[in-house]
CSV table of C-alpha atoms and ligand atoms in Angstrom, one decimal:
chain,number,residue,atom,x,y,z
A,1,MET,CA,38.5,16.4,52.1
A,2,ASN,CA,35.8,18.2,51.0
A,3,ALA,CA,33.2,19.8,53.8
A,4,VAL,CA,30.3,17.6,52.5
A,5,THR,CA,31.2,13.9,52.9
A,6,PRO,CA,29.1,10.7,52.1
A,7,ARG,CA,28.1,10.8,55.8
A,8,ASP,CA,26.6,14.0,55.5
A,9,VAL,CA,24.7,13.2,52.4
A,10,ARG,CA,23.5,10.0,54.2
A,11,ALA,CA,22.2,11.9,57.1
A,12,ARG,CA,19.9,14.1,54.6
A,13,LYS,CA,17.3,11.4,54.3
A,14,GLY,CA,13.8,13.2,54.5
A,15,GLY,CA,15.5,16.9,55.0
A,16,THR,CA,16.2,19.5,53.1
A,17,PRO,CA,16.3,18.1,49.2
A,18,LEU,CA,19.8,17.2,48.2
A,19,VAL,CA,21.2,19.1,45.1
A,20,ALA,CA,23.4,17.1,42.8
A,21,VAL,CA,24.6,18.2,39.2
A,22,THR,CA,27.1,16.4,37.0
A,23,ALA,CA,30.7,17.9,36.5
A,24,TYR,CA,33.4,16.8,34.3
A,25,THR,CA,35.6,19.9,34.4
A,26,THR,CA,37.5,22.3,36.7
A,27,PRO,CA,35.8,25.4,35.5
A,28,LEU,CA,32.4,23.9,35.8
A,29,ALA,CA,32.9,22.5,39.2
A,30,ARG,CA,34.4,25.7,40.6
A,31,ARG,CA,31.0,27.3,39.2
A,32,ALA,CA,28.7,24.7,40.7
A,33,ASP,CA,30.4,23.8,43.8
A,34,PRO,CA,29.0,26.6,46.0
A,35,HIS,CA,25.5,25.5,44.9
A,36,ALA,CA,25.7,21.7,44.9
A,37,ASP,CA,25.8,19.2,47.7
A,38,VAL,CA,27.1,16.3,45.3
A,39,LEU,CA,29.2,16.6,42.4
A,40,LEU,CA,28.9,13.4,40.0
A,41,VAL,CA,31.5,13.0,37.7
A,42,GLY,CA,29.2,10.7,35.6
A,43,ASP,CA,29.8,8.7,32.9
A,44,SER,CA,27.5,11.0,30.9
A,45,VAL,CA,30.9,12.6,30.2
A,46,GLY,CA,31.1,10.2,27.0
A,47,MET,CA,28.0,11.6,25.5
A,48,VAL,CA,28.0,15.0,26.8
A,49,LEU,CA,31.8,15.9,26.2
A,50,TYR,CA,33.0,13.4,23.7
A,51,GLY,CA,29.6,13.1,21.4
A,52,GLN,CA,29.1,9.3,21.8
A,53,ALA,CA,25.6,7.8,21.5
A,54,THR,CA,25.9,5.9,24.9
A,55,THR,CA,28.1,5.8,28.0
A,56,LEU,CA,29.5,2.1,27.0
A,57,ASP,CA,32.6,3.4,25.5
A,58,VAL,CA,33.9,5.7,28.5
A,59,SER,CA,37.2,4.4,30.0
A,60,LEU,CA,38.3,4.0,33.7
A,61,ASP,CA,41.1,6.2,32.8
A,62,THR,CA,38.9,9.2,31.2
A,63,MET,CA,36.9,8.9,34.3
A,64,ILE,CA,40.0,9.4,36.4
A,65,ALA,CA,41.2,12.4,34.3
A,66,HIS,CA,37.5,13.7,34.8
A,67,GLY,CA,37.1,12.9,38.4
A,68,GLY,CA,40.8,14.7,39.1
A,69,ALA,CA,39.5,17.9,37.4
A,70,VAL,CA,36.3,18.3,39.2
A,71,VAL,CA,38.3,17.4,42.7
A,72,ARG,CA,40.4,20.3,41.8
A,73,GLY,CA,37.6,22.8,41.2
A,74,GLY,CA,35.7,21.9,44.2
A,75,LYS,CA,36.3,22.5,47.7
A,76,ARG,CA,32.7,22.0,49.3
A,77,ALA,CA,30.1,19.6,47.4
A,78,CYS,CA,31.0,15.7,47.9
A,79,VAL,CA,32.6,14.5,44.2
A,80,VAL,CA,31.5,11.1,43.1
A,81,VAL,CA,32.7,9.3,40.4
A,82,ASP,CA,30.8,7.0,38.4
A,83,LEU,CA,32.7,3.4,37.7
A,84,PRO,CA,32.2,2.8,33.9
A,85,PHE,CA,31.0,0.0,31.9
A,86,GLY,CA,32.9,-2.9,32.2
A,87,ALA,CA,35.1,-1.8,35.4
A,88,TYR,CA,33.1,-3.5,38.2
A,89,GLN,CA,30.6,-6.0,36.8
A,90,GLU,CA,33.1,-8.8,36.5
A,91,SER,CA,33.6,-9.0,40.4
A,92,PRO,CA,33.8,-7.7,43.8
A,93,GLN,CA,37.6,-7.7,43.4
A,94,GLN,CA,37.6,-6.1,40.0
A,95,ALA,CA,35.3,-3.1,41.4
A,96,PHE,CA,37.4,-2.9,44.2
A,97,ARG,CA,40.6,-2.2,42.3
A,98,SER,CA,39.1,0.0,40.2
A,99,ALA,CA,37.2,1.9,42.7
A,100,ALA,CA,40.6,2.3,45.0
A,101,ARG,CA,42.2,3.5,41.8
A,102,VAL,CA,39.8,6.2,41.3
A,103,LEU,CA,39.8,7.2,45.1
A,104,ALA,CA,43.4,7.3,45.1
A,105,GLU,CA,44.1,9.0,42.1
A,106,THR,CA,41.4,11.7,41.6
A,107,GLY,CA,40.8,12.5,45.4
A,108,CYS,CA,36.9,11.9,45.3
A,109,GLN,CA,35.1,10.7,48.0
A,110,ALA,CA,33.0,8.1,46.4
A,111,VAL,CA,32.0,6.0,43.5
A,112,LYS,CA,28.9,5.3,41.9
A,113,LEU,CA,28.0,2.1,40.2
A,114,GLU,CA,24.6,0.9,38.4
A,115,GLY,CA,22.6,-2.3,39.4
A,116,GLY,CA,20.5,-3.8,41.9
A,117,ARG,CA,20.6,-7.3,43.6
A,118,GLU,CA,23.2,-8.5,41.5
A,119,MET,CA,25.3,-5.8,42.8
A,120,LEU,CA,24.4,-6.6,46.2
A,121,GLU,CA,27.7,-8.3,47.2
A,122,THR,CA,29.9,-5.9,45.2
A,123,VAL,CA,28.4,-2.9,47.1
A,124,ARG,CA,29.1,-4.9,50.3
A,125,PHE,CA,32.3,-5.6,49.6
A,126,LEU,CA,33.6,-2.1,48.8
A,127,THR,CA,31.4,-0.3,51.5
A,128,GLN,CA,33.1,-2.8,54.2
A,129,ARG,CA,36.7,-2.0,53.0
A,130,GLY,CA,36.1,1.8,53.2
A,131,ILE,CA,34.5,3.0,50.0
A,132,PRO,CA,31.4,4.8,50.2
A,133,VAL,CA,29.2,3.7,47.3
A,134,LEU,CA,26.0,6.1,45.6
A,135,GLY,CA,24.0,3.1,44.2
A,136,HIS,CA,21.9,3.8,40.8
A,137,VAL,CA,18.6,1.7,40.1
A,138,GLY,CA,15.9,2.0,37.5
A,139,LEU,CA,17.3,3.6,33.9
A,140,ARG,CA,20.6,2.4,33.8
A,141,PRO,CA,22.3,3.9,31.0
A,142,GLN,CA,25.1,1.0,31.0
A,143,ALA,CA,22.2,-1.5,30.6
A,144,VAL,CA,20.9,0.6,27.5
A,145,HIS,CA,20.8,-2.6,25.5
A,146,ALA,CA,19.1,-5.0,27.9
A,147,GLN,CA,16.7,-2.4,29.0
A,148,GLY,CA,15.4,-1.6,25.2
A,149,GLY,CA,16.8,1.8,25.0
A,150,HIS,CA,16.7,5.0,27.3
A,151,ARG,CA,13.1,4.5,28.0
A,152,THR,CA,11.0,4.8,31.4
A,153,GLN,CA,11.4,1.8,33.8
A,154,GLY,CA,9.1,0.4,36.4
A,155,ARG,CA,5.6,0.7,34.1
A,156,ASP,CA,4.2,-2.3,34.8
A,157,ALA,CA,3.9,-4.4,38.5
A,158,ASP,CA,6.6,-7.0,37.7
A,159,GLU,CA,9.4,-4.6,36.5
A,160,ALA,CA,8.2,-2.1,39.2
A,161,ALA,CA,8.9,-5.0,42.0
A,162,ALA,CA,12.0,-6.0,40.7
A,163,ILE,CA,13.5,-2.5,40.7
A,164,ALA,CA,12.1,-1.4,44.1
A,165,ALA,CA,13.8,-5.0,45.2
A,166,ASP,CA,16.9,-3.8,43.5
A,167,ALA,CA,16.9,-0.4,45.5
A,168,ARG,CA,16.3,-2.5,48.8
A,169,ALA,CA,19.4,-4.7,48.1
A,170,VAL,CA,21.7,-2.0,47.2
A,171,ALA,CA,21.1,0.3,50.2
A,172,ASP,CA,20.8,-2.7,52.7
A,173,ALA,CA,24.5,-3.6,51.1
A,174,GLY,CA,25.6,0.1,52.6
A,175,ALA,CA,25.1,2.3,49.4
A,176,PHE,CA,24.8,5.9,51.7
A,177,ALA,CA,22.5,7.3,49.0
A,178,LEU,CA,20.9,5.9,45.7
A,179,VAL,CA,20.1,7.7,42.0
A,180,VAL,CA,16.7,6.5,41.2
A,181,GLU,CA,16.8,7.2,37.3
A,182,GLY,CA,13.6,7.2,34.7
A,183,VAL,CA,11.1,5.5,36.5
A,184,VAL,CA,7.3,6.2,37.0
A,185,ARG,CA,6.8,8.6,39.7
A,186,SER,CA,4.7,5.8,42.1
A,187,LEU,CA,7.7,3.6,42.0
A,188,ALA,CA,10.4,6.5,43.0
A,189,ASP,CA,7.9,7.3,45.6
A,190,ASP,CA,7.8,4.0,46.9
A,191,ILE,CA,11.5,3.6,46.6
A,192,THR,CA,11.8,6.6,48.7
A,193,HIS,CA,9.4,5.4,51.7
A,194,ALA,CA,10.9,2.0,51.5
A,195,VAL,CA,14.8,2.9,51.9
A,196,ALA,CA,16.6,4.3,54.6
A,197,VAL,CA,19.5,6.3,52.7
A,198,PRO,CA,18.5,9.0,50.6
A,199,THR,CA,17.0,8.9,47.0
A,200,ILE,CA,18.3,11.3,44.3
A,201,GLY,CA,16.0,11.2,41.5
A,202,ILE,CA,16.3,12.3,38.0
A,203,GLY,CA,13.1,12.0,35.7
A,204,ALA,CA,11.8,10.3,39.0
A,205,SER,CA,9.5,12.2,41.4
A,206,PRO,CA,9.6,15.5,43.4
A,207,ALA,CA,9.2,13.4,46.4
A,208,CYS,CA,12.8,12.0,46.0
A,209,ASP,CA,15.2,13.0,48.9
A,210,GLY,CA,17.0,15.0,46.4
A,211,GLN,CA,17.4,15.9,42.3
A,212,ILE,CA,20.2,15.1,39.8
A,213,LEU,CA,20.7,16.8,36.5
A,214,VAL,CA,23.3,16.9,33.8
A,215,SER,CA,25.3,20.2,34.3
A,216,ASP,CA,24.6,21.1,30.2
A,217,ASP,CA,21.2,20.7,30.6
A,218,VAL,CA,20.9,23.0,34.0
A,219,VAL,CA,22.8,25.9,32.2
A,220,GLY,CA,21.4,25.7,28.5
A,221,LEU,CA,24.0,24.2,26.3
A,222,SER,CA,22.6,20.7,25.4
A,223,PRO,CA,21.4,20.6,21.8
A,224,ALA,CA,18.4,18.1,22.5
A,225,PRO,CA,17.6,18.1,26.6
A,226,PRO,CA,15.8,15.6,27.8
A,227,PRO,CA,12.1,16.0,28.5
A,228,PHE,CA,12.7,15.6,32.2
A,229,ALA,CA,15.1,18.4,32.4
A,230,GLN,CA,15.0,22.1,32.5
A,231,ALA,CA,17.4,24.7,31.5
A,232,PHE,CA,17.8,27.6,34.1
A,233,GLY,CA,20.0,29.6,31.9
A,234,ASP,CA,20.9,30.1,28.2
A,235,ALA,CA,24.7,29.5,28.1
A,236,GLY,CA,24.6,28.1,24.5
A,237,ARG,CA,23.3,31.4,23.3
A,238,GLU,CA,26.3,33.4,25.8
A,239,ILE,CA,28.9,31.6,24.4
A,240,GLU,CA,27.4,32.3,20.8
A,241,ASP,CA,27.1,35.8,21.3
A,242,ALA,CA,30.6,36.2,22.9
A,243,LEU,CA,32.2,34.2,19.9
A,244,ALA,CA,30.2,36.1,17.5
A,245,GLY,CA,31.7,39.3,19.0
A,246,TYR,CA,35.2,38.1,19.3
A,247,ALA,CA,34.9,37.0,15.4
A,248,ASP,CA,33.4,40.6,14.4
A,249,ALA,CA,36.3,42.2,16.5
A,250,VAL,CA,38.8,40.4,14.6
A,251,ARG,CA,37.3,40.9,11.2
A,252,THR,CA,36.7,44.8,11.9
A,253,GLY,CA,40.2,45.3,13.4
A,254,ALA,CA,38.7,46.4,16.6
A,255,PHE,CA,40.6,43.5,18.4
A,256,PRO,CA,43.4,43.7,19.7
A,257,ALA,CA,43.0,46.9,20.9
A,258,ALA,CA,46.3,48.7,22.2
A,259,ARG,CA,45.8,47.7,25.7
A,260,HIS,CA,46.2,44.4,24.5
A,261,VAL,CA,49.5,44.8,22.9
A,262,THR,CA,53.1,45.5,24.4
A,263,GLU,CA,55.0,48.3,22.8
A,264,SER,CA,58.9,47.7,22.6
A,265,GLY,CA,60.5,49.2,25.8
A,266,GLY,CA,57.3,49.2,27.5
A,267,ASP,CA,56.1,47.3,30.6
A,268,THR,CA,54.8,43.8,30.2
B,301,KIV,O1,26.3,9.7,34.2
B,301,KIV,C1,25.4,10.4,34.8
B,301,KIV,O2,25.6,11.6,34.4
B,301,KIV,C2,24.7,9.8,35.9
B,301,KIV,C3,23.4,10.7,36.2
B,301,KIV,C4,22.8,11.7,35.2
B,301,KIV,C5,22.6,10.4,37.2
B,301,KIV,O3,24.3,8.8,35.8
């Protein structure tokens, strides 16, 4: 099992900010693992790797395939896998079956699910049966149609009060931490003060107990990164330069060179 457990994450409330980042593949997980406390195999995989417009079309099998890949790439960070749309909303029992598959087939340590008070019973059902749950409130990409698009949540008092109540419900039901996505800063601050578990913000507030970003945004691979993200590198440029260099070398005959080929009778 990886060194950082959901209990360790839970214990970081009010401490050094938690570093969380999404990962979908073994190579990225290997690179991110030494630096992150949490690797999230987000259902954003559908948009980031498969070019889908929303996260709604991601299957449980896809999450399990990418979850396993990330677990194989990490040994330190706590690996959390998203339950995708349609795999848990029906009933606590359906959620348990999906989460049990995810844990058993990937080797990850926890699942994440989106929702508030309507998910209270489900979060309790899972956590009481040994499945650590990371909650997710505020902007919920799986509720993109109900929430009127990917828009900041909690702009008026009623909406803010409802999201705060959602956060308290999920935390009280046993979630070990909460992702707070796309809400106005004051609401993220209020939630962080109100709940006993760490909040992990994205497009939320620096006062959250940690931050999460999509890995492609962090490394500079996203064609159109969201305004709340920051690129800390230019991997897109590096990849293009490397591919251009390769193409050039092939066309000019510089690649392959003598060291890349095996002469008959020589060592392999
Ligand atoms: O799917 C995802 O990547 C997420 C994070 C952005 C929080 O839910």
